[in-house]
GROMACS .gro file of C-alpha atoms in nm:
model
  238
    1MET     CA    1   1.888   2.284   4.742
    2SER     CA    2   1.800   2.430   4.403
    3LEU     CA    3   1.455   2.371   4.257
    4ILE     CA    4   1.594   2.311   3.906
    5LYS     CA    5   1.948   2.216   3.814
    6VAL     CA    6   2.076   2.131   3.466
    7GLU     CA    7   2.430   2.028   3.379
    8ASN     CA    8   2.568   2.014   3.026
    9LEU     CA    9   2.217   1.972   2.882
   10ILE     CA   10   2.214   1.862   2.518
   11LYS     CA   11   1.916   1.821   2.285
   12ASN     CA   12   1.948   1.691   1.929
   13TYR     CA   13   1.680   1.612   1.674
   14ILE     CA   14   1.740   1.353   1.403
   15ASN     CA   15   1.552   1.366   1.074
   16ASP     CA   16   1.653   1.137   0.785
   17GLU     CA   17   1.990   1.081   0.956
   18VAL     CA   18   2.049   1.458   0.971
   19VAL     CA   19   2.133   1.568   1.326
   20THR     CA   20   2.018   1.915   1.434
   21GLU     CA   21   2.182   2.040   1.753
   22VAL     CA   22   1.932   2.254   1.945
   23LEU     CA   23   2.088   2.273   2.293
   24ARG     CA   24   2.466   2.248   2.327
   25GLY     CA   25   2.579   2.189   2.683
   26VAL     CA   26   2.358   2.429   2.881
   27SER     CA   27   2.415   2.450   3.259
   28PHE     CA   28   2.242   2.657   3.531
   29GLU     CA   29   2.041   2.639   3.854
   30ILE     CA   30   1.710   2.801   3.950
   31ASN     CA   31   1.607   2.837   4.313
   32LYS     CA   32   1.254   2.832   4.447
   33GLY     CA   33   1.090   3.177   4.431
   34GLU     CA   34   1.301   3.313   4.144
   35PHE     CA   35   1.161   3.499   3.842
   36VAL     CA   36   1.383   3.395   3.551
   37ALA     CA   37   1.352   3.498   3.187
   38ILE     CA   38   1.500   3.272   2.920
   39MET     CA   39   1.556   3.489   2.616
   40GLY     CA   40   1.719   3.473   2.278
   41PRO     CA   41   1.639   3.502   1.907
   42SER     CA   42   1.425   3.252   1.716
   43GLY     CA   43   1.609   2.922   1.687
   44SER     CA   44   1.820   2.979   1.997
   45GLY     CA   45   1.670   2.679   2.179
   46LYS     CA   46   1.470   2.863   2.445
   47SER     CA   47   1.134   2.691   2.380
   48THR     CA   48   1.304   2.351   2.360
   49LEU     CA   49   1.467   2.421   2.695
   50MET     CA   50   1.131   2.517   2.847
   51HIS     CA   51   0.973   2.196   2.718
   52ILE     CA   52   1.246   1.992   2.888
   53LEU     CA   53   1.217   2.186   3.214
   54GLY     CA   54   0.837   2.145   3.202
   55PHE     CA   55   0.858   1.765   3.151
   56LEU     CA   56   0.719   1.786   2.796
   57ASP     CA   57   1.040   1.656   2.636
   58ARG     CA   58   1.355   1.472   2.736
   59PRO     CA   59   1.716   1.582   2.677
   60THR     CA   60   1.949   1.383   2.456
   61ALA     CA   61   2.229   1.402   2.714
   62GLY     CA   62   2.325   1.586   3.031
   63ARG     CA   63   2.161   1.599   3.373
   64PHE     CA   64   1.831   1.754   3.479
   65LEU     CA   65   1.744   1.752   3.849
   66PHE     CA   66   1.407   1.871   3.983
   67GLU     CA   67   1.381   1.915   4.360
   68GLY     CA   68   1.706   1.720   4.386
   69GLN     CA   69   1.581   1.419   4.188
   70GLU     CA   70   1.730   1.300   3.859
   71VAL     CA   71   1.452   1.337   3.600
   72ALA     CA   72   1.612   1.086   3.359
   73GLY     CA   73   1.498   0.807   3.591
   74PHE     CA   74   1.130   0.903   3.571
   75ASP     CA   75   0.895   0.704   3.346
   76ASP     CA   76   0.620   0.869   3.136
   77ASP     CA   77   0.359   0.825   3.412
   78LYS     CA   78   0.581   1.004   3.661
   79LEU     CA   79   0.646   1.288   3.416
   80ALA     CA   80   0.270   1.323   3.358
   81GLU     CA   81   0.216   1.341   3.735
   82LEU     CA   82   0.480   1.613   3.766
   83ARG     CA   83   0.321   1.813   3.482
   84ASN     CA   84  -0.015   1.792   3.656
   85LYS     CA   85   0.095   1.867   4.011
   86LYS     CA   86   0.422   2.059   3.998
   87VAL     CA   87   0.404   2.291   3.696
   88GLY     CA   88   0.162   2.525   3.523
   89PHE     CA   89   0.186   2.648   3.165
   90VAL     CA   90   0.089   2.977   3.001
   91PHE     CA   91   0.124   2.986   2.622
   92GLN     CA   92   0.116   3.263   2.363
   93SER     CA   93  -0.199   3.117   2.202
   94PHE     CA   94  -0.392   3.092   2.535
   95ASN     CA   95  -0.514   2.733   2.459
   96LEU     CA   96  -0.857   2.787   2.615
   97LEU     CA   97  -1.172   2.594   2.525
   98PRO     CA   98  -1.377   2.854   2.330
   99LYS     CA   99  -1.738   2.763   2.423
  100THR     CA  100  -1.658   2.695   2.785
  101THR     CA  101  -1.686   2.938   3.075
  102VAL     CA  102  -1.389   3.099   3.245
  103LEU     CA  103  -1.463   2.898   3.560
  104GLU     CA  104  -1.476   2.569   3.368
  105ASN     CA  105  -1.154   2.646   3.181
  106VAL     CA  106  -0.968   2.720   3.502
  107ALA     CA  107  -1.105   2.414   3.682
  108LEU     CA  108  -1.010   2.181   3.394
  109PRO     CA  109  -0.665   2.073   3.528
  110LEU     CA  110  -0.832   1.958   3.851
  111ILE     CA  111  -1.070   1.711   3.685
  112TYR     CA  112  -0.808   1.435   3.673
  113SER     CA  113  -0.705   1.481   4.035
  114GLY     CA  114  -1.004   1.303   4.182
  115MET     CA  115  -1.095   1.619   4.373
  116PRO     CA  116  -1.469   1.662   4.457
  117ALA     CA  117  -1.651   1.905   4.227
  118GLY     CA  118  -1.722   2.158   4.502
  119GLU     CA  119  -1.356   2.178   4.602
  120ARG     CA  120  -1.251   2.210   4.236
  121LEU     CA  121  -1.478   2.509   4.190
  122LYS     CA  122  -1.352   2.678   4.508
  123LYS     CA  123  -0.992   2.643   4.394
  124ALA     CA  124  -1.081   2.770   4.047
  125GLU     CA  125  -1.263   3.070   4.191
  126ALA     CA  126  -0.963   3.156   4.409
  127ALA     CA  127  -0.731   3.144   4.105
  128ILE     CA  128  -0.969   3.363   3.902
  129LYS     CA  129  -0.978   3.618   4.183
  130ALA     CA  130  -0.598   3.621   4.188
  131VAL     CA  131  -0.592   3.750   3.828
  132GLY     CA  132  -0.875   3.999   3.881
  133LEU     CA  133  -1.142   3.829   3.667
  134PHE     CA  134  -1.394   3.703   3.922
  135HIS     CA  135  -1.662   3.922   3.763
  136ARG     CA  136  -1.608   3.741   3.431
  137GLN     CA  137  -1.604   3.382   3.556
  138GLY     CA  138  -1.942   3.298   3.398
  139HIS     CA  139  -1.848   3.429   3.052
  140PHE     CA  140  -1.733   3.204   2.769
  141SER     CA  141  -1.363   3.243   2.694
  142ASN     CA  142  -1.436   3.354   2.336
  143GLN     CA  143  -1.629   3.651   2.477
  144LEU     CA  144  -1.314   3.791   2.638
  145SER     CA  145  -1.042   4.020   2.506
  146GLY     CA  146  -0.698   3.878   2.435
  147GLY     CA  147  -0.557   4.020   2.757
  148GLU     CA  148  -0.843   3.870   2.959
  149GLN     CA  149  -0.795   3.532   2.791
  150GLN     CA  150  -0.429   3.533   2.887
  151ARG     CA  151  -0.522   3.616   3.246
  152VAL     CA  152  -0.758   3.316   3.242
  153ALA     CA  153  -0.466   3.105   3.116
  154ILE     CA  154  -0.258   3.229   3.409
  155ALA     CA  155  -0.538   3.139   3.651
  156ARG     CA  156  -0.556   2.791   3.499
  157ALA     CA  157  -0.179   2.752   3.541
  158LEU     CA  158  -0.211   2.868   3.902
  159VAL     CA  159  -0.507   2.651   4.007
  160ASN     CA  160  -0.295   2.352   4.119
  161PHE     CA  161  -0.062   2.575   4.325
  162PRO     CA  162   0.235   2.448   4.122
  163GLU     CA  163   0.601   2.480   4.214
  164VAL     CA  164   0.676   2.651   3.881
  165ILE     CA  165   0.475   2.856   3.632
  166PHE     CA  166   0.616   2.849   3.278
  167ALA     CA  167   0.512   3.137   3.053
  168ASP     CA  168   0.606   3.094   2.685
  169GLU     CA  169   0.586   3.431   2.503
  170PRO     CA  170   0.278   3.524   2.715
  171THR     CA  171   0.253   3.876   2.567
  172GLY     CA  172   0.320   3.777   2.205
  173ASN     CA  173  -0.043   3.808   2.091
  174LEU     CA  174  -0.131   4.111   2.303
  175ASP     CA  175  -0.124   4.487   2.262
  176SER     CA  176   0.119   4.678   2.483
  177LYS     CA  177  -0.137   4.767   2.752
  178SER     CA  178  -0.269   4.412   2.785
  179GLY     CA  179   0.086   4.277   2.779
  180MET     CA  180   0.181   4.509   3.064
  181GLN     CA  181  -0.116   4.388   3.269
  182VAL     CA  182  -0.016   4.026   3.216
  183MET     CA  183   0.342   4.096   3.321
  184GLU     CA  184   0.217   4.282   3.628
  185ILE     CA  185   0.021   3.972   3.732
  186LEU     CA  186   0.328   3.751   3.687
  187GLU     CA  187   0.534   3.994   3.898
  188LYS     CA  188   0.264   3.987   4.167
  189LEU     CA  189   0.262   3.607   4.172
  190ASN     CA  190   0.641   3.605   4.200
  191ASN     CA  191   0.628   3.853   4.487
  192GLU     CA  192   0.389   3.611   4.660
  193GLY     CA  193   0.650   3.334   4.634
  194HIS     CA  194   0.573   3.159   4.304
  195THR     CA  195   0.865   3.053   4.085
  196ILE     CA  196   0.818   3.199   3.735
  197ILE     CA  197   1.013   3.095   3.425
  198LEU     CA  198   0.942   3.322   3.131
  199VAL     CA  199   1.042   3.251   2.771
  200THR     CA  200   1.064   3.555   2.545
  201HIS     CA  201   1.264   3.710   2.263
  202GLU     CA  202   1.176   4.064   2.378
  203GLN     CA  203   1.422   4.250   2.602
  204ASP     CA  204   1.151   4.476   2.749
  205THR     CA  205   0.945   4.173   2.853
  206ALA     CA  206   1.249   3.991   2.994
  207GLU     CA  207   1.333   4.289   3.216
  208HIS     CA  208   1.023   4.223   3.426
  209ALA     CA  209   1.213   3.921   3.560
  210ARG     CA  210   1.484   3.936   3.825
  211ARG     CA  211   1.732   3.726   3.629
  212ILE     CA  212   1.790   3.665   3.257
  213LEU     CA  213   1.942   3.359   3.092
  214HIS     CA  214   2.041   3.447   2.734
  215LEU     CA  215   2.065   3.169   2.476
  216LYS     CA  216   2.222   3.193   2.132
  217ASP     CA  217   2.261   2.903   1.891
  218GLY     CA  218   2.177   2.658   2.167
  219GLU     CA  219   2.441   2.784   2.411
  220MET     CA  220   2.417   2.995   2.724
  221VAL     CA  221   2.595   3.318   2.643
  222ARG     CA  222   2.498   3.522   2.949
  223ASP     CA  223   2.336   3.480   3.292
  224TRP     CA  224   2.275   3.800   3.484
  225GLN     CA  225   2.062   3.966   3.748
  226VAL     CA  226   1.830   4.247   3.639
  227GLU     CA  227   1.943   4.556   3.827
  228ASN     CA  228   1.681   4.797   3.697
  229ARG     CA  229   1.376   4.575   3.705
  230ARG     CA  230   1.093   4.720   3.496
  231LEU     CA  231   0.786   4.811   3.699
  232ALA     CA  232   0.483   4.669   3.523
  233LYS     CA  233   0.235   4.902   3.690
  234ASP     CA  234   0.370   5.215   3.521
  235GLY     CA  235   0.631   5.096   3.271
  236LEU     CA  236   0.910   5.290   3.443
  237ARG     CA  237   1.246   5.176   3.571
  238LYS     CA  238   1.336   5.193   3.937
   0.00000   0.00000   0.00000
């Protein structure tokens, strides 16, 4: 069974009776443990697609199944539960609380779970170790470099052990070295079994994935496996 399956997915926005077609009949499946990049130029619909897959938005038409269940039948409470337990998000702008420690930022998604404080901190520490920032866990997030802040964001996305980690342009605000380090962490997490869905407009970034879905004008124009996967640790091709 596929983890994610979409069939003829359509998303329209209506403003003053003007209909804007953003997604036009997109279909694909993603299995557990895949590393998939969704790429395309600005306006291609890739971020809208990620928001639907991450339960942040609903499609206008078409089918979206998650773990074999039809998402259209879920109410807002169920979607909020899925966002909290099943997915983690990494955004281009980091979205960290500035005058809050790394440990507190990473533990934040666990506050609403009812988990005891001691257990929350243990899980947060484990996630911080996974991204190589344990020595910085007591620092405020605004004391970190951009690359370190993005690694904290990855740890926060990881802390709930989600089924899927969504990364929306995660290297967009980083220099090339920091961006490479972030992609290396995502590759490592994928090699450990995590499903990663990356949204990017950059071919070099997309080639860290194992599969690329290419959108253009809201349609899927190509779906292919990456044969020469870029190695993040040295920037060379196999």
